[in-house]
Coordinates of C-alpha atoms and ligand atoms in Angstrom, one line a residue:
M1 CA -9.6 182.3 241.3
A2 CA -6.0 183.3 241.6
E3 CA -7.1 186.7 242.8
L4 CA -9.3 185.2 245.5
V5 CA -6.3 183.2 246.9
Q6 CA -4.2 186.4 246.7
Q7 CA -6.9 188.2 248.7
Y8 CA -6.9 185.5 251.4
L9 CA -3.1 185.7 251.8
D10 CA -3.1 189.5 251.9
Q11 CA -5.9 189.5 254.4
I12 CA -4.3 187.0 256.7
R13 CA -0.9 188.7 256.5
D14 CA -2.6 192.1 257.2
E15 CA -4.2 190.7 260.3
H16 CA -0.8 190.0 261.8
A17 CA 1.1 192.9 260.3
G18 CA 0.6 195.1 263.5
D19 CA 1.9 192.4 265.9
T20 CA 5.2 193.7 267.3
E21 CA 5.9 191.2 270.0
G22 CA 9.2 189.3 270.0
A23 CA 12.8 190.4 269.4
V24 CA 15.3 190.0 266.5
A25 CA 18.1 187.5 267.2
D26 CA 21.0 189.4 268.6
Y27 CA 23.8 186.9 269.1
I28 CA 25.5 188.4 266.1
P29 CA 25.2 192.0 264.9
E30 CA 24.2 191.0 261.4
L31 CA 21.0 189.5 262.6
A32 CA 20.3 192.3 265.2
N33 CA 20.3 194.7 262.2
A34 CA 17.3 193.0 260.6
D35 CA 14.3 195.3 260.0
P36 CA 11.7 194.2 262.5
T37 CA 8.8 195.6 260.4
E38 CA 9.5 193.3 257.5
F39 CA 6.9 190.6 256.9
G40 CA 6.8 188.4 253.9
L41 CA 4.5 185.5 253.0
S42 CA 4.7 183.1 250.0
L43 CA 2.6 180.1 249.0
S44 CA 3.6 177.8 246.2
S45 CA 1.1 175.4 244.7
S46 CA 2.2 171.9 243.7
D47 CA 2.5 173.0 240.0
G48 CA 4.8 175.9 240.9
F49 CA 2.4 178.9 240.9
V50 CA 3.5 181.3 243.6
Y51 CA 1.4 183.8 245.6
E52 CA 3.3 186.5 247.4
S53 CA 2.3 189.0 250.0
G54 CA 4.3 191.7 251.7
D55 CA 8.1 191.5 251.8
A56 CA 8.4 188.3 249.8
A57 CA 11.5 189.4 248.0
T58 CA 13.6 190.3 251.1
E59 CA 16.6 188.0 251.5
F60 CA 17.5 186.7 254.9
T61 CA 19.7 183.9 256.2
I62 CA 18.2 180.4 256.2
Q63 CA 19.7 179.5 259.6
S64 CA 18.1 176.4 261.1
I65 CA 15.7 175.9 258.2
S66 CA 18.8 174.4 256.6
K67 CA 18.6 171.4 258.9
P68 CA 15.9 169.4 257.2
F69 CA 17.5 169.9 253.8
T70 CA 21.0 168.8 254.9
Y71 CA 19.4 165.8 256.7
A72 CA 17.6 165.0 253.4
L73 CA 20.9 165.3 251.5
A74 CA 22.7 163.0 254.0
L75 CA 19.9 160.4 253.6
D76 CA 20.0 160.7 249.9
Q77 CA 23.8 160.3 249.7
V78 CA 24.7 157.7 252.3
G79 CA 21.3 156.0 253.0
Q80 CA 19.1 155.7 256.0
D81 CA 21.0 153.0 257.9
V82 CA 24.2 155.0 258.0
V83 CA 22.3 158.2 259.0
D84 CA 20.3 156.4 261.7
A85 CA 23.5 155.0 263.2
K86 CA 24.5 158.6 264.0
I87 CA 21.3 160.6 264.5
G88 CA 18.1 159.7 266.3
V89 CA 14.5 160.7 265.4
E90 CA 13.1 161.5 268.8
P91 CA 11.8 164.9 269.8
S92 CA 14.2 166.3 272.4
G93 CA 12.0 168.9 274.1
E94 CA 15.2 170.9 274.5
A95 CA 16.4 174.2 273.1
F96 CA 17.9 174.0 269.6
N97 CA 21.4 174.6 270.9
E98 CA 21.3 172.3 273.9
I99 CA 24.7 170.5 274.4
S100 CA 23.1 167.1 274.7
V101 CA 22.9 163.6 273.2
D102 CA 20.7 160.6 274.0
D103 CA 21.8 159.1 277.3
T104 CA 22.1 155.6 276.1
T105 CA 22.9 155.8 272.4
K106 CA 25.1 158.9 272.7
R107 CA 23.6 160.0 269.4
P108 CA 22.0 163.5 268.9
K109 CA 18.3 163.0 269.6
N110 CA 17.2 164.3 266.2
P111 CA 18.5 166.2 263.2
M112 CA 16.5 169.4 263.9
I113 CA 18.6 170.5 266.9
N114 CA 22.1 171.7 266.4
A115 CA 23.8 168.5 267.6
G116 CA 21.9 166.5 265.0
A117 CA 22.4 169.1 262.3
I118 CA 26.1 169.2 262.8
A119 CA 26.3 165.4 262.7
A120 CA 24.2 165.5 259.4
V121 CA 26.7 167.9 257.9
S122 CA 29.5 165.4 258.7
L123 CA 27.6 162.7 256.8
V124 CA 27.5 164.6 253.5
P125 CA 30.3 163.2 251.4
G126 CA 33.2 165.5 250.6
T127 CA 37.0 165.3 251.1
T128 CA 37.3 169.0 251.9
P129 CA 34.9 171.5 253.5
D130 CA 34.6 173.2 250.1
E131 CA 33.5 170.1 248.4
R132 CA 31.0 169.2 251.1
F133 CA 29.6 172.7 251.1
A134 CA 29.3 172.7 247.4
R135 CA 27.1 169.7 247.5
I136 CA 24.9 171.2 250.2
H137 CA 24.7 174.5 248.3
E138 CA 23.8 172.8 245.1
F139 CA 21.1 170.7 246.8
Y140 CA 19.4 173.7 248.4
S141 CA 19.6 175.6 245.1
R142 CA 17.9 172.7 243.3
C143 CA 15.2 172.6 245.9
A144 CA 14.6 176.4 245.5
G145 CA 15.0 176.4 241.7
R146 CA 17.7 179.1 241.7
K147 CA 21.2 179.4 242.8
L148 CA 21.3 180.7 246.4
D149 CA 23.9 183.2 247.6
I150 CA 25.9 183.1 250.8
D151 CA 25.9 186.0 253.3
H152 CA 29.6 186.3 254.0
D153 CA 29.2 188.7 256.9
V154 CA 26.8 186.4 258.7
Y155 CA 29.1 183.5 258.0
A156 CA 32.1 185.3 259.4
S157 CA 30.2 186.3 262.5
E158 CA 28.7 182.8 263.1
K159 CA 32.2 181.4 262.8
A160 CA 33.7 184.0 265.2
T161 CA 31.1 183.5 267.8
G162 CA 30.2 179.8 267.5
S163 CA 31.6 178.6 270.8
R164 CA 28.5 176.7 271.8
N165 CA 28.4 174.9 268.4
R166 CA 32.1 174.2 268.9
A167 CA 31.3 172.6 272.2
I168 CA 28.6 170.5 270.6
A169 CA 30.8 169.4 267.7
Y170 CA 33.7 168.4 270.0
M171 CA 31.3 166.5 272.3
L172 CA 30.0 164.6 269.3
Q173 CA 33.6 163.8 268.2
S174 CA 34.3 162.4 271.7
F175 CA 31.3 160.1 271.5
G176 CA 32.4 158.8 268.1
V177 CA 29.4 160.4 266.3
L178 CA 31.4 162.8 264.3
D179 CA 34.3 161.6 262.1
G180 CA 36.9 164.1 260.9
D181 CA 37.8 167.5 262.1
P182 CA 35.0 169.2 264.1
D183 CA 36.1 172.6 263.0
E184 CA 35.9 171.6 259.4
V185 CA 32.4 170.3 259.9
L186 CA 31.4 173.4 261.7
D187 CA 32.8 175.6 259.0
V188 CA 30.4 173.9 256.6
Y189 CA 27.5 174.2 259.1
F190 CA 28.1 177.9 259.5
R191 CA 28.2 178.4 255.8
Q192 CA 24.9 176.5 255.2
C193 CA 23.2 178.6 257.9
S194 CA 24.4 181.7 256.1
L195 CA 22.7 181.0 252.8
R196 CA 20.3 183.7 251.8
V197 CA 16.7 182.9 250.9
T198 CA 13.4 184.8 250.4
S199 CA 10.1 183.6 251.7
T200 CA 9.4 182.6 248.1
D201 CA 12.5 180.5 248.0
L202 CA 11.3 178.8 251.1
A203 CA 7.8 178.2 249.6
R204 CA 9.4 176.6 246.6
M205 CA 11.7 174.4 248.8
A206 CA 8.7 173.4 250.8
T207 CA 6.8 172.5 247.7
T208 CA 9.7 170.4 246.5
L209 CA 9.2 168.4 249.7
A210 CA 5.4 168.5 249.2
R211 CA 5.9 166.9 245.8
G212 CA 7.9 164.1 247.2
G213 CA 11.2 165.5 245.9
V214 CA 10.3 167.1 242.6
N215 CA 10.9 170.8 242.2
P216 CA 7.6 172.4 241.1
C217 CA 9.3 174.9 238.8
T218 CA 12.0 173.0 237.1
G219 CA 10.1 169.6 237.2
R220 CA 13.4 168.0 238.2
R221 CA 13.7 165.3 240.8
V222 CA 16.0 166.5 243.6
T223 CA 15.7 163.4 245.8
D224 CA 13.4 160.4 246.2
S225 CA 10.2 160.1 248.0
A226 CA 11.5 157.8 250.8
V227 CA 14.0 160.5 251.7
V228 CA 11.3 163.1 251.7
Q229 CA 9.0 161.0 253.9
R230 CA 11.7 160.6 256.5
T231 CA 12.6 164.3 256.4
L232 CA 8.9 165.4 256.8
S233 CA 8.5 162.9 259.7
V234 CA 11.2 164.6 261.7
M235 CA 9.9 168.0 260.8
V236 CA 6.5 167.0 262.2
T237 CA 7.9 165.7 265.5
C238 CA 10.9 168.0 266.0
G239 CA 10.7 170.9 263.5
M240 CA 9.4 173.6 265.9
Y241 CA 11.7 172.6 268.8
D242 CA 9.9 172.3 272.1
A243 CA 6.8 173.9 270.6
A244 CA 6.3 170.8 268.4
G245 CA 3.2 169.5 270.1
D246 CA 1.4 172.8 270.0
W247 CA 2.4 173.4 266.4
V248 CA 1.2 170.0 265.2
S249 CA -2.1 170.5 267.0
A250 CA -2.8 174.0 265.8
V251 CA -1.1 174.1 262.4
G252 CA -0.6 170.5 261.3
M253 CA 2.1 170.9 258.8
P254 CA 5.7 169.6 258.9
A255 CA 7.7 172.8 259.4
K256 CA 11.0 174.3 260.4
S257 CA 11.9 177.7 261.7
G258 CA 15.2 179.6 261.8
V259 CA 16.5 182.5 263.9
G260 CA 16.9 184.5 260.7
G261 CA 13.1 184.9 261.0
G262 CA 12.0 182.3 258.4
I263 CA 9.6 179.4 258.7
V264 CA 9.0 176.8 256.1
A265 CA 5.9 174.7 256.2
V266 CA 4.8 171.8 253.9
L267 CA 1.4 170.4 253.2
P268 CA 2.3 167.0 251.6
G269 CA 0.9 166.5 248.2
Q270 CA -0.5 170.0 248.1
L271 CA 1.6 173.0 248.7
G272 CA 4.5 174.8 250.4
I273 CA 4.6 177.9 252.5
G274 CA 7.4 180.3 253.3
V275 CA 7.2 183.2 255.9
Y276 CA 9.7 185.8 256.9
S277 CA 9.4 188.0 260.0
P278 CA 12.5 188.5 262.1
L279 CA 10.8 189.1 265.5
L280 CA 11.3 185.9 267.5
D281 CA 9.7 184.4 270.5
A282 CA 11.7 182.9 273.4
K283 CA 12.1 179.6 271.6
G284 CA 13.6 181.2 268.5
N285 CA 10.5 180.9 266.3
S286 CA 9.2 183.9 264.3
V287 CA 6.2 185.3 266.2
R288 CA 4.3 186.5 263.2
G289 CA 5.5 183.5 261.2
V290 CA 3.9 181.1 263.7
R291 CA 0.7 183.2 263.9
V292 CA 0.3 183.5 260.2
C293 CA 0.8 179.8 259.8
R294 CA -1.9 179.2 262.4
S295 CA -4.3 181.4 260.6
L296 CA -3.6 180.0 257.2
S297 CA -4.1 176.5 258.4
A298 CA -7.4 177.3 260.2
R299 CA -8.8 179.4 257.4
L300 CA -7.7 177.5 254.4
G301 CA -8.1 174.1 256.1
L302 CA -4.5 173.0 255.7
H303 CA -4.0 170.7 258.7
F304 CA -2.5 167.5 257.3
L305 CA -4.8 165.4 259.5
T306 CA -8.0 166.9 258.2
V307 CA -10.3 164.1 257.4
T308 CA -12.9 165.4 255.1
R309 CA -14.7 162.3 254.1
E310 CA -14.0 158.6 253.6
S311 CA -11.8 158.1 250.6
S312 CA -13.9 158.5 247.5
S313 CA -14.6 155.5 245.4
T314 CA -11.8 154.4 243.0
I315 CA -14.3 152.5 240.9
R316 CA -15.7 155.1 238.5
A317 CA -17.9 152.7 236.5
R318 CA -18.8 149.0 236.3
Y319 CA -20.7 147.3 233.4
D320 CA -21.1 144.0 231.7
L321 CA -19.6 144.1 228.2
C322 CA -21.2 140.8 227.3
E323 CA -22.7 137.9 229.3
G324 CA -20.4 136.9 232.1
V325 CA -17.8 139.6 231.5
R326 CA -17.8 142.5 233.9
V327 CA -15.6 145.5 233.4
Y328 CA -14.5 147.7 236.4
E329 CA -13.1 151.1 235.4
L330 CA -10.7 152.5 238.1
H331 CA -9.5 156.1 238.4
G332 CA -7.5 158.4 240.5
D333 CA -4.7 157.6 242.9
L334 CA -4.7 154.1 244.1
L335 CA -3.1 153.3 247.5
F336 CA -3.7 150.5 250.0
A337 CA -7.2 151.5 251.1
G338 CA -8.5 152.1 247.6
A339 CA -7.2 148.8 246.3
E340 CA -8.7 147.0 249.3
Q341 CA -12.1 148.4 248.4
V342 CA -11.7 147.4 244.8
L343 CA -10.7 143.8 245.6
R344 CA -13.6 143.5 248.1
T345 CA -16.2 144.8 245.6
V346 CA -14.9 142.6 242.8
E347 CA -14.9 139.5 245.0
N348 CA -18.3 140.2 246.4
E349 CA -19.8 140.4 243.0
R350 CA -18.2 137.2 241.8
G351 CA -21.6 135.4 241.5
D352 CA -22.4 137.9 238.6
Y353 CA -19.6 137.1 236.2
D354 CA -17.1 134.6 235.0
V355 CA -14.4 137.1 234.1
A356 CA -13.7 140.4 235.8
I357 CA -11.7 143.0 233.8
L358 CA -10.1 145.8 235.7
E359 CA -9.5 148.8 233.3
L360 CA -6.6 150.8 234.7
S361 CA -6.0 153.5 232.1
R362 CA -7.4 156.3 234.3
I363 CA -5.2 155.5 237.3
D364 CA -3.0 158.5 238.0
D365 CA -0.7 157.1 240.6
I366 CA -0.3 153.8 242.4
N367 CA 1.9 152.6 245.2
G368 CA 3.6 149.2 245.6
A369 CA 1.0 147.9 248.0
A370 CA -1.9 148.6 245.7
R371 CA 0.0 147.3 242.7
N372 CA 0.6 144.0 244.5
M373 CA -3.0 143.7 245.4
L374 CA -4.3 144.3 241.9
A375 CA -1.7 141.9 240.6
G376 CA -2.8 139.3 243.1
L377 CA -6.5 139.5 242.3
R378 CA -6.3 136.8 239.6
T379 CA -4.9 134.3 242.1
D380 CA -8.1 134.7 244.2
L381 CA -10.4 134.5 241.3
T382 CA -8.9 131.5 239.6
A383 CA -9.2 129.7 243.0
M384 CA -12.9 130.2 242.6
N385 CA -12.9 129.1 238.9
K386 CA -13.2 132.6 237.7
E387 CA -10.8 134.8 235.7
G388 CA -9.5 138.3 236.3
F389 CA -7.7 140.4 233.7
L390 CA -6.0 143.8 233.9
V391 CA -6.0 146.4 231.1
D392 CA -3.1 148.8 231.3
P393 CA -2.5 150.4 227.9
D394 CA 0.4 152.7 229.1
H395 CA 2.1 150.1 231.2
K396 CA 2.1 152.7 233.9
V397 CA 0.3 150.8 236.6
M398 CA 1.8 147.4 235.9
P399 CA 5.3 147.8 234.3
A400 CA 6.6 144.5 233.1
D401 CA 9.1 144.2 235.9
T402 CA 6.5 144.5 238.6
R403 CA 4.5 141.5 237.4
Q404 CA 7.0 139.0 238.5
G405 CA 5.8 136.6 241.1
H406 CA 2.2 137.3 240.3
H407 CA -0.1 135.4 237.9
A408 CA -1.5 138.6 236.6
I409 CA -2.6 138.8 232.9
V410 CA -2.3 142.3 231.6
F411 CA -3.6 143.5 228.3
D412 CA -2.9 146.6 226.3
S413 CA -6.5 147.1 225.3
L414 CA -10.0 146.4 226.5
D415 CA -10.8 144.7 223.2
D416 CA -8.0 142.2 223.6
A417 CA -9.0 141.4 227.1
V418 CA -12.7 140.9 226.1
Q419 CA -11.6 138.6 223.3
V420 CA -9.7 136.4 225.6
A421 CA -12.5 136.6 228.2
K422 CA -14.9 135.2 225.6
E423 CA -12.5 132.4 224.8
F424 CA -12.3 131.6 228.5
R425 CA -16.1 131.3 228.8
A426 CA -16.4 129.3 225.6
G427 CA -13.6 126.9 226.6
Ligands
LIG501 N1 23.3 179.5 263.2 C1 22.4 179.2 264.3 C2 23.0 178.2 265.3 O1 23.6 177.3 264.9 C3 21.1 178.7 263.8 C4 20.1 178.6 264.9 C5 18.7 178.6 264.5 O2 18.3 179.1 263.5 N2 17.8 178.1 265.4 O3 23.0 178.4 266.5

């Protein structure tokens, strides 16, 4: 099986290996020196297995792929309200280094263009540039699962030639978006852009996002799922600059590119992809990186809006344990739509039982909405002179602190629930 996947990747990479369009970034000599023939592709599964094809071990600078990660860190550290007060979430349709803010709010339009990214750096806590950078460096490293190094030559060049970014930072300061010294903030921004990654690092960082903030290799939570949801949202709408619409249509994965030649792409809940090929198109996106992502998405069916079928039933079995007591065994991941189906089925069949027991031990994951719906089932049933019990042996679905405000009755075993059900019928 693993070999088959490896063959797919090699094949898709080979198909684009001969493409020579585009040009390496040349605004600093260090990037102009990149080997245009290099082409690496990595894919990490959600459990951390990595497939590599081509130059997956070559290090290059992360550049703008840093932006979503620093945005995530800012959200994580200071919260969404503080971040939203300074940075918007609207696609700009402009070049990444446009010297612009929103006309009315005077905030950068989104965190994926330089203006928003520089503002995001300024929101990361730290009293000195070193302290702020240390946080960023540590955060990226935890996402990648290894300590990343900085490319000091690229950093020095970025700093020496960064007039345009300086213009942006001073503009932000004048609009009150950026607190503190713009040059200190920029120093951190240039350092974060100069961190070195491989396509495999990018695949792992992507998978950390795909897993809702848990690194697939270390198993450690790096940030929470609300931060990841917001970060992926802006990657969908703004990640590929002015090519965002085409990218979402053709590839359908939240993504981010950088002028170092990298692209990171995330298939939420499933996997992460990293690509490296330094030949860029006019927008600053890796030519072969974009093409290989298009092919991967089409051939492996990775578009995040692929609707394969209606959500499969979450009721795996239903049976009557004794007269008037019906058991519903649920399984899988339970979100709003699944819970809605369960409630409707149980209520439709209310003529067949006096007590409905929902057996939850095979539920893998549940969100707040589904939990509230299951917990509220009993209120509906008792209004119809019926009873409804939940069986949750591991307290995973209904931890004690989530039962408040509901009248749910939760048992540790099916036997206990049936016992009480019999008493209810007798009484
Ligand atoms: N260091 C570059 C800049 O700030 C990064 C740009 C990019 O990757 N798009 O201009």
